[in-house]
Short mmCIF file of C-alpha atoms and ligand atoms in Angstrom, two decimals:
data_model
loop_
_atom_site.label_atom_id
_atom_site.label_comp_id
_atom_site.label_asym_id
_atom_site.label_seq_id
_atom_site.Cartn_x
_atom_site.Cartn_y
_atom_site.Cartn_z
CA MET A 1 -27.14 -34.92 -4.90
CA ILE A 2 -26.65 -31.89 -6.38
CA PRO A 3 -28.70 -31.44 -10.48
CA LYS A 4 -27.83 -30.86 -13.14
CA SER A 5 -29.47 -27.87 -14.89
CA GLY A 6 -31.56 -29.78 -17.38
CA LEU A 7 -30.77 -28.49 -20.67
CA PRO A 8 -30.02 -29.95 -24.60
CA GLU A 9 -26.63 -31.59 -24.81
CA GLY A 10 -24.98 -30.18 -27.78
CA LEU A 11 -25.92 -27.01 -27.38
CA HIS A 12 -23.44 -23.45 -28.82
CA PRO A 13 -21.38 -21.53 -26.24
CA ASP A 14 -23.99 -18.55 -26.61
CA THR A 15 -26.54 -20.87 -25.75
CA LEU A 16 -25.21 -21.69 -22.20
CA ALA A 17 -23.44 -18.23 -21.82
CA VAL A 18 -27.37 -17.90 -20.93
CA ARG A 19 -28.17 -20.73 -19.30
CA GLU A 20 -25.98 -22.72 -17.90
CA GLY A 21 -25.92 -23.04 -14.65
CA LEU A 22 -28.47 -24.43 -12.06
CA PRO A 23 -32.34 -25.66 -12.37
CA ALA A 24 -34.91 -23.12 -10.53
CA THR A 25 -35.28 -23.00 -6.39
CA PRO A 26 -39.15 -23.84 -6.08
CA TRP A 27 -40.42 -20.20 -6.89
CA GLY A 28 -39.26 -20.64 -11.21
CA GLU A 29 -37.80 -17.72 -11.19
CA ASN A 30 -36.39 -15.96 -14.51
CA SER A 31 -32.98 -14.57 -13.61
CA GLU A 32 -30.60 -15.95 -11.63
CA ALA A 33 -31.24 -16.10 -7.48
CA LEU A 34 -28.72 -14.80 -5.84
CA PHE A 35 -27.93 -17.49 -2.43
CA LEU A 36 -27.19 -13.96 0.22
CA THR A 37 -26.03 -17.14 2.64
CA SER A 38 -22.50 -18.26 4.85
CA SER A 39 -24.29 -21.26 5.91
CA PHE A 40 -26.92 -23.82 4.66
CA VAL A 41 -29.28 -26.08 6.89
CA HIS A 42 -29.19 -29.53 7.45
CA PRO A 43 -32.49 -31.47 7.79
CA ASP A 44 -30.80 -33.52 10.96
CA ALA A 45 -27.56 -34.39 12.44
CA ALA A 46 -27.34 -37.46 10.66
CA THR A 47 -26.60 -36.40 7.71
CA ALA A 48 -25.21 -33.07 8.14
CA ALA A 49 -22.24 -36.59 9.50
CA ARG A 50 -22.61 -37.88 5.70
CA ARG A 51 -22.47 -34.65 4.89
CA PHE A 52 -18.95 -33.08 6.09
CA ALA A 53 -17.86 -36.70 6.01
CA ASN A 54 -18.02 -36.06 1.75
CA GLU A 55 -20.44 -38.68 1.38
CA GLU A 56 -24.09 -36.63 0.68
CA GLU A 57 -23.38 -33.93 -1.67
CA ALA A 58 -24.46 -31.60 -0.53
CA PHE A 59 -24.42 -27.23 -0.36
CA VAL A 60 -22.81 -27.06 3.29
CA TYR A 61 -20.86 -23.72 3.92
CA SER A 62 -19.97 -20.94 1.21
CA ARG A 63 -16.36 -20.67 1.92
CA PHE A 64 -16.72 -23.67 -0.43
CA GLY A 65 -19.60 -23.53 -1.69
CA ASN A 66 -22.96 -21.71 -2.26
CA PRO A 67 -25.65 -21.98 -5.48
CA THR A 68 -25.18 -18.61 -7.17
CA VAL A 69 -21.34 -19.75 -7.63
CA MET A 70 -21.74 -23.08 -8.76
CA MET A 71 -24.11 -21.23 -10.91
CA MET A 72 -20.96 -19.13 -12.44
CA GLU A 73 -18.43 -22.15 -12.57
CA ARG A 74 -20.76 -23.79 -14.08
CA ARG A 75 -21.53 -21.93 -17.70
CA LEU A 76 -18.39 -20.50 -17.49
CA ALA A 77 -17.25 -23.92 -17.50
CA ALA A 78 -19.26 -24.47 -20.94
CA MET A 79 -18.09 -21.12 -22.33
CA GLU A 80 -14.90 -22.75 -21.78
CA GLY A 81 -14.86 -25.97 -22.48
CA THR A 82 -13.40 -28.05 -19.46
CA THR A 83 -15.28 -29.51 -17.53
CA GLY A 84 -14.90 -28.38 -13.99
CA CYS A 85 -13.79 -24.56 -13.12
CA ILE A 86 -13.76 -23.15 -8.64
CA GLY A 87 -14.60 -19.63 -8.44
CA THR A 88 -11.42 -17.14 -6.81
CA SER A 89 -12.53 -14.27 -4.53
CA SER A 90 -9.60 -12.32 -7.38
CA GLY A 91 -8.28 -13.14 -10.77
CA MET A 92 -4.57 -13.53 -8.29
CA ALA A 93 -6.00 -15.38 -5.97
CA ALA A 94 -7.48 -17.78 -8.97
CA SER A 95 -2.72 -18.44 -8.92
CA LEU A 96 -2.01 -18.66 -5.85
CA LEU A 97 -4.75 -21.18 -5.20
CA LEU A 98 -3.27 -22.90 -9.65
CA VAL A 99 0.61 -23.40 -7.80
CA MET A 100 -0.70 -24.22 -4.49
CA GLY A 101 -2.89 -26.58 -5.12
CA LEU A 102 -1.00 -28.77 -7.95
CA LEU A 103 2.99 -27.44 -6.63
CA LYS A 104 5.00 -28.67 -4.00
CA ALA A 105 8.84 -27.71 -2.82
CA GLY A 106 11.15 -28.28 -5.57
CA ASP A 107 8.67 -28.08 -8.46
CA HIS A 108 9.73 -25.94 -11.42
CA ILE A 109 7.58 -23.46 -13.82
CA VAL A 110 7.82 -22.03 -17.28
CA CYS A 111 5.96 -18.57 -17.81
CA SER A 112 5.68 -15.48 -20.06
CA GLN A 113 8.21 -12.83 -19.13
CA SER A 114 4.78 -10.38 -20.19
CA VAL A 115 2.53 -11.98 -18.15
CA PHE A 116 0.58 -9.22 -15.57
CA GLY A 117 3.50 -7.63 -13.14
CA SER A 118 0.74 -8.85 -10.25
CA THR A 119 1.72 -12.54 -12.07
CA LEU A 120 5.09 -11.84 -11.09
CA ARG A 121 5.60 -10.68 -8.40
CA LEU A 122 3.61 -14.19 -6.88
CA PHE A 123 5.99 -16.91 -8.95
CA GLN A 124 8.53 -14.63 -7.72
CA ASP A 125 7.14 -14.86 -4.22
CA PHE A 126 6.43 -19.25 -4.67
CA ALA A 127 10.62 -19.27 -4.35
CA ARG A 128 10.45 -18.99 -0.83
CA PHE A 129 9.18 -21.96 -0.58
CA GLY A 130 10.66 -24.03 -2.70
CA VAL A 131 9.10 -23.66 -5.99
CA GLU A 132 11.70 -21.65 -8.83
CA THR A 133 10.09 -20.07 -12.49
CA SER A 134 11.83 -19.62 -14.86
CA PHE A 135 11.09 -16.54 -17.26
CA VAL A 136 11.33 -17.17 -21.15
CA PRO A 137 9.69 -14.05 -23.81
CA GLN A 138 6.48 -14.48 -24.54
CA THR A 139 6.42 -16.07 -28.19
CA ASP A 140 10.60 -18.11 -27.75
CA LEU A 141 9.07 -21.60 -27.62
CA ALA A 142 13.01 -22.00 -28.71
CA ALA A 143 13.97 -20.65 -24.52
CA TRP A 144 10.41 -22.11 -23.74
CA GLN A 145 11.91 -25.31 -24.28
CA ALA A 146 15.00 -24.79 -23.25
CA ALA A 147 13.92 -23.81 -19.20
CA MET A 148 12.32 -26.93 -19.61
CA ARG A 149 14.25 -29.90 -15.86
CA PRO A 150 12.88 -32.85 -15.97
CA SER A 151 11.72 -30.88 -12.57
CA THR A 152 9.13 -28.76 -14.19
CA ARG A 153 5.72 -28.97 -13.56
CA MET A 154 3.71 -27.15 -15.16
CA LEU A 155 3.96 -23.29 -17.91
CA PHE A 156 2.25 -21.03 -18.16
CA ALA A 157 1.28 -17.86 -20.15
CA GLU A 158 -0.92 -14.64 -20.50
CA THR A 159 -1.92 -14.20 -25.20
CA PRO A 160 -2.02 -11.88 -26.23
CA SER A 161 0.19 -10.24 -23.48
CA ASN A 162 -0.54 -6.12 -21.83
CA PRO A 163 -0.09 -4.09 -23.21
CA LEU A 164 1.99 -4.95 -25.85
CA THR A 165 -0.56 -7.82 -27.36
CA GLU A 166 2.53 -10.64 -28.10
CA VAL A 167 0.47 -13.84 -29.00
CA CYS A 168 2.16 -17.18 -28.23
CA ASP A 169 1.39 -20.65 -29.92
CA ILE A 170 -0.63 -22.09 -26.84
CA ARG A 171 -0.31 -25.81 -29.38
CA ALA A 172 3.39 -24.96 -29.06
CA LEU A 173 3.76 -24.74 -25.90
CA ALA A 174 0.30 -27.11 -24.66
CA ASP A 175 2.77 -30.13 -27.02
CA ILE A 176 6.68 -28.99 -24.55
CA ALA A 177 4.46 -28.62 -21.57
CA HIS A 178 3.33 -32.20 -22.11
CA ALA A 179 6.34 -33.73 -23.92
CA GLY A 180 7.75 -32.55 -20.41
CA GLY A 181 5.28 -34.12 -17.95
CA ALA A 182 3.98 -30.83 -17.35
CA TRP A 183 0.63 -29.14 -18.07
CA LEU A 184 0.31 -25.02 -19.65
CA ALA A 185 -2.06 -22.84 -17.82
CA VAL A 186 -2.91 -19.67 -19.73
CA ASP A 187 -4.34 -16.65 -18.67
CA ASN A 188 -6.93 -15.99 -20.86
CA CYS A 189 -7.93 -12.39 -19.23
CA PHE A 190 -7.59 -11.04 -22.43
CA CYS A 191 -10.04 -12.62 -24.70
CA SER A 192 -11.58 -13.99 -22.70
CA PRO A 193 -14.30 -17.78 -24.15
CA ALA A 194 -15.81 -15.54 -26.02
CA LEU A 195 -12.01 -14.83 -28.34
CA GLN A 196 -11.04 -18.62 -26.81
CA GLN A 197 -10.54 -21.28 -25.73
CA PRO A 198 -7.34 -22.17 -24.34
CA VAL A 199 -8.19 -26.74 -23.93
CA LYS A 200 -9.02 -26.62 -27.48
CA PHE A 201 -5.81 -25.69 -27.90
CA GLY A 202 -3.91 -28.47 -25.89
CA ALA A 203 -3.95 -26.02 -22.33
CA ASP A 204 -5.07 -27.85 -19.37
CA PHE A 205 -6.28 -25.15 -16.93
CA VAL A 206 -7.11 -21.55 -17.56
CA VAL A 207 -6.80 -18.41 -15.05
CA HIS A 208 -9.63 -15.54 -15.05
CA SER A 209 -9.43 -12.22 -13.92
CA GLY A 210 -13.13 -12.21 -13.52
CA THR A 211 -12.85 -8.29 -12.79
CA LYS A 212 -12.46 -8.21 -16.12
CA TYR A 213 -14.71 -8.80 -19.47
CA LEU A 214 -16.23 -11.78 -17.44
CA ASP A 215 -17.79 -9.06 -15.65
CA GLY A 216 -17.55 -6.66 -18.04
CA GLN A 217 -18.38 -3.64 -16.61
CA GLY A 218 -15.72 -2.36 -13.70
CA ARG A 219 -17.81 -3.38 -11.22
CA VAL A 220 -16.42 -6.84 -8.62
CA ILE A 221 -13.13 -8.40 -8.42
CA ALA A 222 -13.36 -12.34 -8.99
CA GLY A 223 -11.05 -14.45 -10.21
CA ALA A 224 -11.74 -18.87 -11.55
CA VAL A 225 -9.61 -21.76 -12.78
CA CYS A 226 -10.98 -23.71 -15.47
CA GLY A 227 -9.46 -26.89 -16.01
CA PRO A 228 -10.67 -30.78 -15.94
CA ALA A 229 -12.89 -31.88 -12.94
CA GLU A 230 -11.45 -33.60 -11.27
CA LEU A 231 -8.04 -32.10 -10.77
CA ILE A 232 -10.33 -29.61 -9.16
CA ASP A 233 -11.97 -31.61 -7.03
CA SER A 234 -9.64 -33.71 -6.14
CA LYS A 235 -6.60 -31.06 -5.80
CA LEU A 236 -7.71 -27.04 -6.22
CA MET A 237 -11.34 -28.12 -3.49
CA PRO A 238 -8.70 -29.03 0.11
CA VAL A 239 -6.98 -25.68 -0.94
CA MET A 240 -10.37 -23.42 -1.93
CA ARG A 241 -11.59 -25.28 1.98
CA SER A 242 -9.23 -24.93 4.06
CA ALA A 243 -7.45 -21.57 3.13
CA GLY A 244 -10.72 -19.58 1.66
CA MET A 245 -9.87 -17.62 -1.36
CA SER A 246 -13.13 -18.20 -1.69
CA LEU A 247 -15.75 -16.01 -4.17
CA SER A 248 -18.64 -14.42 -2.95
CA PRO A 249 -22.35 -14.66 -3.60
CA PHE A 250 -22.85 -11.18 -5.07
CA ASN A 251 -19.25 -10.96 -7.10
CA ALA A 252 -20.54 -14.66 -8.54
CA TRP A 253 -23.91 -13.60 -9.52
CA VAL A 254 -22.91 -10.04 -10.81
CA VAL A 255 -20.22 -11.22 -13.05
CA LEU A 256 -22.48 -14.41 -13.93
CA LYS A 257 -24.95 -11.90 -15.21
CA GLY A 258 -21.96 -10.04 -17.42
CA LEU A 259 -21.02 -14.02 -18.40
CA GLU A 260 -24.91 -13.51 -21.08
CA THR A 261 -23.03 -10.63 -23.25
CA LEU A 262 -20.06 -11.90 -22.88
CA SER A 263 -20.16 -12.86 -26.58
CA ILE A 264 -21.90 -9.86 -28.00
CA ARG A 265 -19.47 -7.36 -25.70
CA LEU A 266 -16.20 -8.95 -26.07
CA GLN A 267 -17.21 -8.90 -30.56
CA ALA A 268 -18.13 -5.29 -30.13
CA GLN A 269 -15.71 -3.67 -28.40
CA SER A 270 -12.86 -6.02 -30.35
CA ALA A 271 -14.62 -4.38 -33.78
CA ARG A 272 -14.43 -0.81 -32.57
CA ALA A 273 -10.51 -1.49 -31.14
CA LEU A 274 -9.75 -2.67 -34.91
CA GLU A 275 -11.44 0.50 -36.30
CA LEU A 276 -9.11 2.52 -33.88
CA ALA A 277 -6.75 0.75 -34.43
CA LYS A 278 -6.80 1.06 -38.35
CA TRP A 279 -7.00 5.10 -38.09
CA LEU A 280 -4.71 5.11 -35.31
CA GLU A 281 -2.17 3.44 -37.66
CA THR A 282 -2.62 6.25 -40.38
CA HIS A 283 -2.12 9.01 -38.32
CA PRO A 284 1.42 10.90 -38.67
CA ALA A 285 1.88 11.53 -34.79
CA VAL A 286 1.58 8.40 -34.76
CA GLN A 287 4.87 6.00 -35.28
CA ARG A 288 3.45 2.11 -34.77
CA VAL A 289 0.62 0.65 -33.74
CA TYR A 290 0.05 -2.60 -31.88
CA HIS A 291 -3.34 -5.46 -32.10
CA PRO A 292 -3.70 -8.29 -33.18
CA SER A 293 -5.83 -7.53 -36.17
CA LEU A 294 -3.32 -5.89 -38.12
CA PRO A 295 -1.33 -7.41 -40.64
CA SER A 296 1.50 -5.83 -39.45
CA HIS A 297 0.83 -7.90 -35.66
CA PRO A 298 3.91 -10.01 -35.92
CA GLN A 299 1.69 -12.38 -35.30
CA HIS A 300 -1.09 -12.33 -37.00
CA ALA A 301 -1.39 -15.21 -38.61
CA LEU A 302 -1.34 -16.87 -35.10
CA ALA A 303 -4.06 -14.33 -33.73
CA MET A 304 -6.10 -15.16 -35.70
CA ALA A 305 -6.48 -19.35 -36.21
CA GLN A 306 -6.54 -18.37 -31.66
CA GLN A 307 -8.92 -15.82 -31.75
CA GLY A 308 -11.68 -16.24 -33.46
CA GLY A 309 -10.35 -14.20 -36.38
CA GLN A 310 -11.13 -10.63 -34.03
CA GLY A 311 -8.14 -8.72 -32.25
CA GLY A 312 -9.65 -8.19 -29.02
CA ALA A 313 -10.55 -4.83 -27.23
CA VAL A 314 -6.36 -4.16 -26.19
CA LEU A 315 -4.67 -1.93 -28.70
CA SER A 316 -0.79 -0.15 -28.28
CA PHE A 317 -0.02 2.46 -29.61
CA VAL A 318 3.76 4.91 -30.01
CA VAL A 319 3.61 8.60 -30.15
CA ARG A 320 5.03 10.09 -32.45
CA ALA A 321 7.35 13.00 -30.11
CA PRO A 322 11.22 14.51 -30.61
CA ALA A 323 13.48 12.04 -28.27
CA GLY A 324 13.58 13.00 -24.89
CA GLN A 325 9.80 14.52 -25.32
CA GLU A 326 8.14 11.49 -25.56
CA ARG A 327 6.49 10.78 -22.14
CA ALA A 328 5.37 14.32 -22.36
CA ALA A 329 3.20 12.99 -25.67
CA ALA A 330 1.37 10.98 -24.59
CA PHE A 331 0.55 12.64 -21.66
CA SER A 332 -0.43 15.67 -22.82
CA VAL A 333 -2.76 12.15 -25.34
CA ILE A 334 -4.57 11.18 -22.86
CA ASP A 335 -5.12 14.42 -21.06
CA ALA A 336 -6.71 15.93 -24.03
CA THR A 337 -9.62 12.91 -23.87
CA ARG A 338 -12.99 13.72 -22.23
CA ILE A 339 -14.08 10.16 -22.92
CA CYS A 340 -11.44 7.71 -22.23
CA SER A 341 -11.60 6.84 -18.60
CA ILE A 342 -7.60 7.61 -17.54
CA THR A 343 -7.34 5.18 -15.68
CA ALA A 344 -5.06 1.21 -15.62
CA ASN A 345 -8.20 -1.81 -15.40
CA LEU A 346 -9.66 -2.93 -18.08
CA GLY A 347 -12.62 -4.90 -19.86
CA ASP A 348 -15.18 -2.49 -18.70
CA THR A 349 -17.75 -0.54 -21.53
CA LYS A 350 -16.17 2.61 -20.54
CA THR A 351 -13.26 3.22 -22.75
CA THR A 352 -9.96 3.64 -20.23
CA ILE A 353 -6.54 4.50 -21.03
CA THR A 354 -3.54 4.86 -19.71
CA HIS A 355 1.02 5.17 -19.92
CA PRO A 356 1.94 2.05 -18.58
CA ALA A 357 6.19 3.56 -18.32
CA SER A 358 4.37 4.93 -15.42
CA THR A 359 1.19 2.74 -14.38
CA SER A 360 1.66 -1.22 -14.20
CA HIS A 361 5.09 -1.01 -15.44
CA GLY A 362 6.70 2.02 -13.53
CA ARG A 363 7.82 -0.45 -10.60
CA LEU A 364 10.84 -2.08 -13.94
CA THR A 365 14.34 0.42 -14.14
CA GLU A 366 14.12 1.87 -17.33
CA PRO A 367 16.61 -0.85 -19.11
CA GLN A 368 14.55 -3.25 -18.70
CA ARG A 369 11.37 -1.77 -19.56
CA GLN A 370 13.12 -0.90 -22.57
CA ALA A 371 14.07 -4.41 -23.22
CA ALA A 372 9.96 -4.95 -22.88
CA GLY A 373 9.07 -2.48 -25.33
CA ILE A 374 6.70 -0.32 -22.49
CA THR A 375 8.41 3.01 -23.90
CA GLN A 376 7.63 6.48 -22.57
CA GLY A 377 5.88 7.47 -25.72
CA LEU A 378 2.84 3.99 -25.07
CA ILE A 379 -0.45 4.41 -24.74
CA ARG A 380 -3.04 2.03 -24.16
CA LEU A 381 -6.18 1.97 -24.63
CA ALA A 382 -8.74 -0.94 -23.60
CA VAL A 383 -11.64 -0.27 -25.58
CA GLY A 384 -15.37 -0.04 -24.29
CA LEU A 385 -18.72 0.35 -26.00
CA GLU A 386 -19.16 4.25 -26.50
CA HIS A 387 -19.07 5.29 -30.69
CA VAL A 388 -16.30 4.70 -32.29
CA GLY A 389 -16.05 8.11 -34.56
CA ASP A 390 -16.11 9.72 -30.89
CA LEU A 391 -13.33 7.72 -29.53
CA GLN A 392 -11.47 8.63 -32.65
CA ALA A 393 -12.83 11.97 -32.00
CA ASP A 394 -11.05 12.02 -28.69
CA LEU A 395 -7.56 11.21 -29.22
CA ALA A 396 -7.55 13.09 -32.33
CA ARG A 397 -7.96 15.93 -29.96
CA GLY A 398 -4.20 15.53 -28.65
CA LEU A 399 -2.56 13.40 -31.67
CA ASP A 400 -3.42 16.52 -34.12
CA ALA A 401 -2.02 19.06 -31.41
CA LEU A 402 1.70 18.09 -30.69
CA PRO A 403 4.58 18.92 -32.69
CA LEU A 404 5.59 16.38 -35.88
CA ALA A 405 8.63 15.20 -34.56
C1 PLP B 501 -5.78 -7.95 -13.72
C2 PLP B 501 -5.21 -9.08 -13.81
C3 PLP B 501 -5.17 -10.39 -13.24
C4 PLP B 501 -6.05 -11.06 -12.43
O1 PLP B 501 -6.52 -9.88 -11.79
P1 PLP B 501 -7.39 -9.43 -10.36
O2 PLP B 501 -9.92 -9.47 -10.77
O3 PLP B 501 -6.95 -7.87 -10.49
O4 PLP B 501 -6.75 -9.65 -8.88
C5 PLP B 501 -4.43 -11.33 -14.03
N1 PLP B 501 -4.39 -11.93 -15.37
C6 PLP B 501 -4.20 -10.64 -15.80
C7 PLP B 501 -4.19 -10.71 -17.86
C8 PLP B 501 -5.34 -9.44 -15.54
O5 PLP B 501 -5.86 -8.11 -15.92
#
């Protein structure tokens, strides 16, 4: 009933990123229309009854169906290589919807301990509803395997991780999940489908914070779950209908247009990140640099195979400082920047700089932080589209002024 876009079969992701969606309205608009409407009008009472009974597919109410949101969902699904996608109000709402839709009390999750901080908290909270989570080291396959129980229904990973860019082996995790009768869900926020398509390596579901690279210019909060259409329709859609973590049409439209430039943005931002990472590795005031494209990265080969040869736009580095002065040194480098934005957000065309130990990971205890490698001298950079020479000068200002330890 709701028509397909009418595109030929077999198009490349770059083309789908620009063209996939719904047919234009009779007005023939070239740019996708923004449908700001809460409900839709039916031609007569009998049609309305059929549509409410799910006997006829049509737009009814924007909590669970809207043309602009559907265009975003179809386009993102095409880019991820999944048959289905459902937009959500935020990246966190995507993970909430996934677990509410697929799991029940008594089920068990195995999750990387390096996932986004709010994801950790959300999964810990599910214990109140009878869904328990075991947290395991991101790259330790034996630990993932050992954490499996007969009740395990889902494995959840995020790769590369924030801020240390640890890369996990999606294929190996999918094999562990499937052997145990569980699904593998991957948070693909850092790479986006422009660099990494987790379902190609066996993942069942892909979770997105549309807030990051999909929007790409730091404007809206949005999210999505991509996966098999039958499971999205039968398990996730009923939760969306009743719980209503819906993506607003306006935010969906911003993300929809962001998807058109996603690939070229990520290629360009990833290339700038690598250039900065290589330069930072040579700087005497830098002790260590984390970026998957560097041969010094512990999972370099895996990352290159999984991420289309790209490292992504996020890198971290540790400043060299005398013992006890690491935090002051990191703060002085951050405060000396005049271009970079001091904010924990990422995925923007504007480069952002942050001190994870006192912000995103500030609620951990110092021993927890040390165990996770989030040291006081660590700085995270999410590289944008500024000229790389200007960014280098922005960082050099603070780094060159550090007294060498
Ligand atoms: C930001 C982020 C989220 C949460 O997304 P929101 O849109 O802020 O709810 C989830 N995972 C990762 C990796 C993120 O960076």
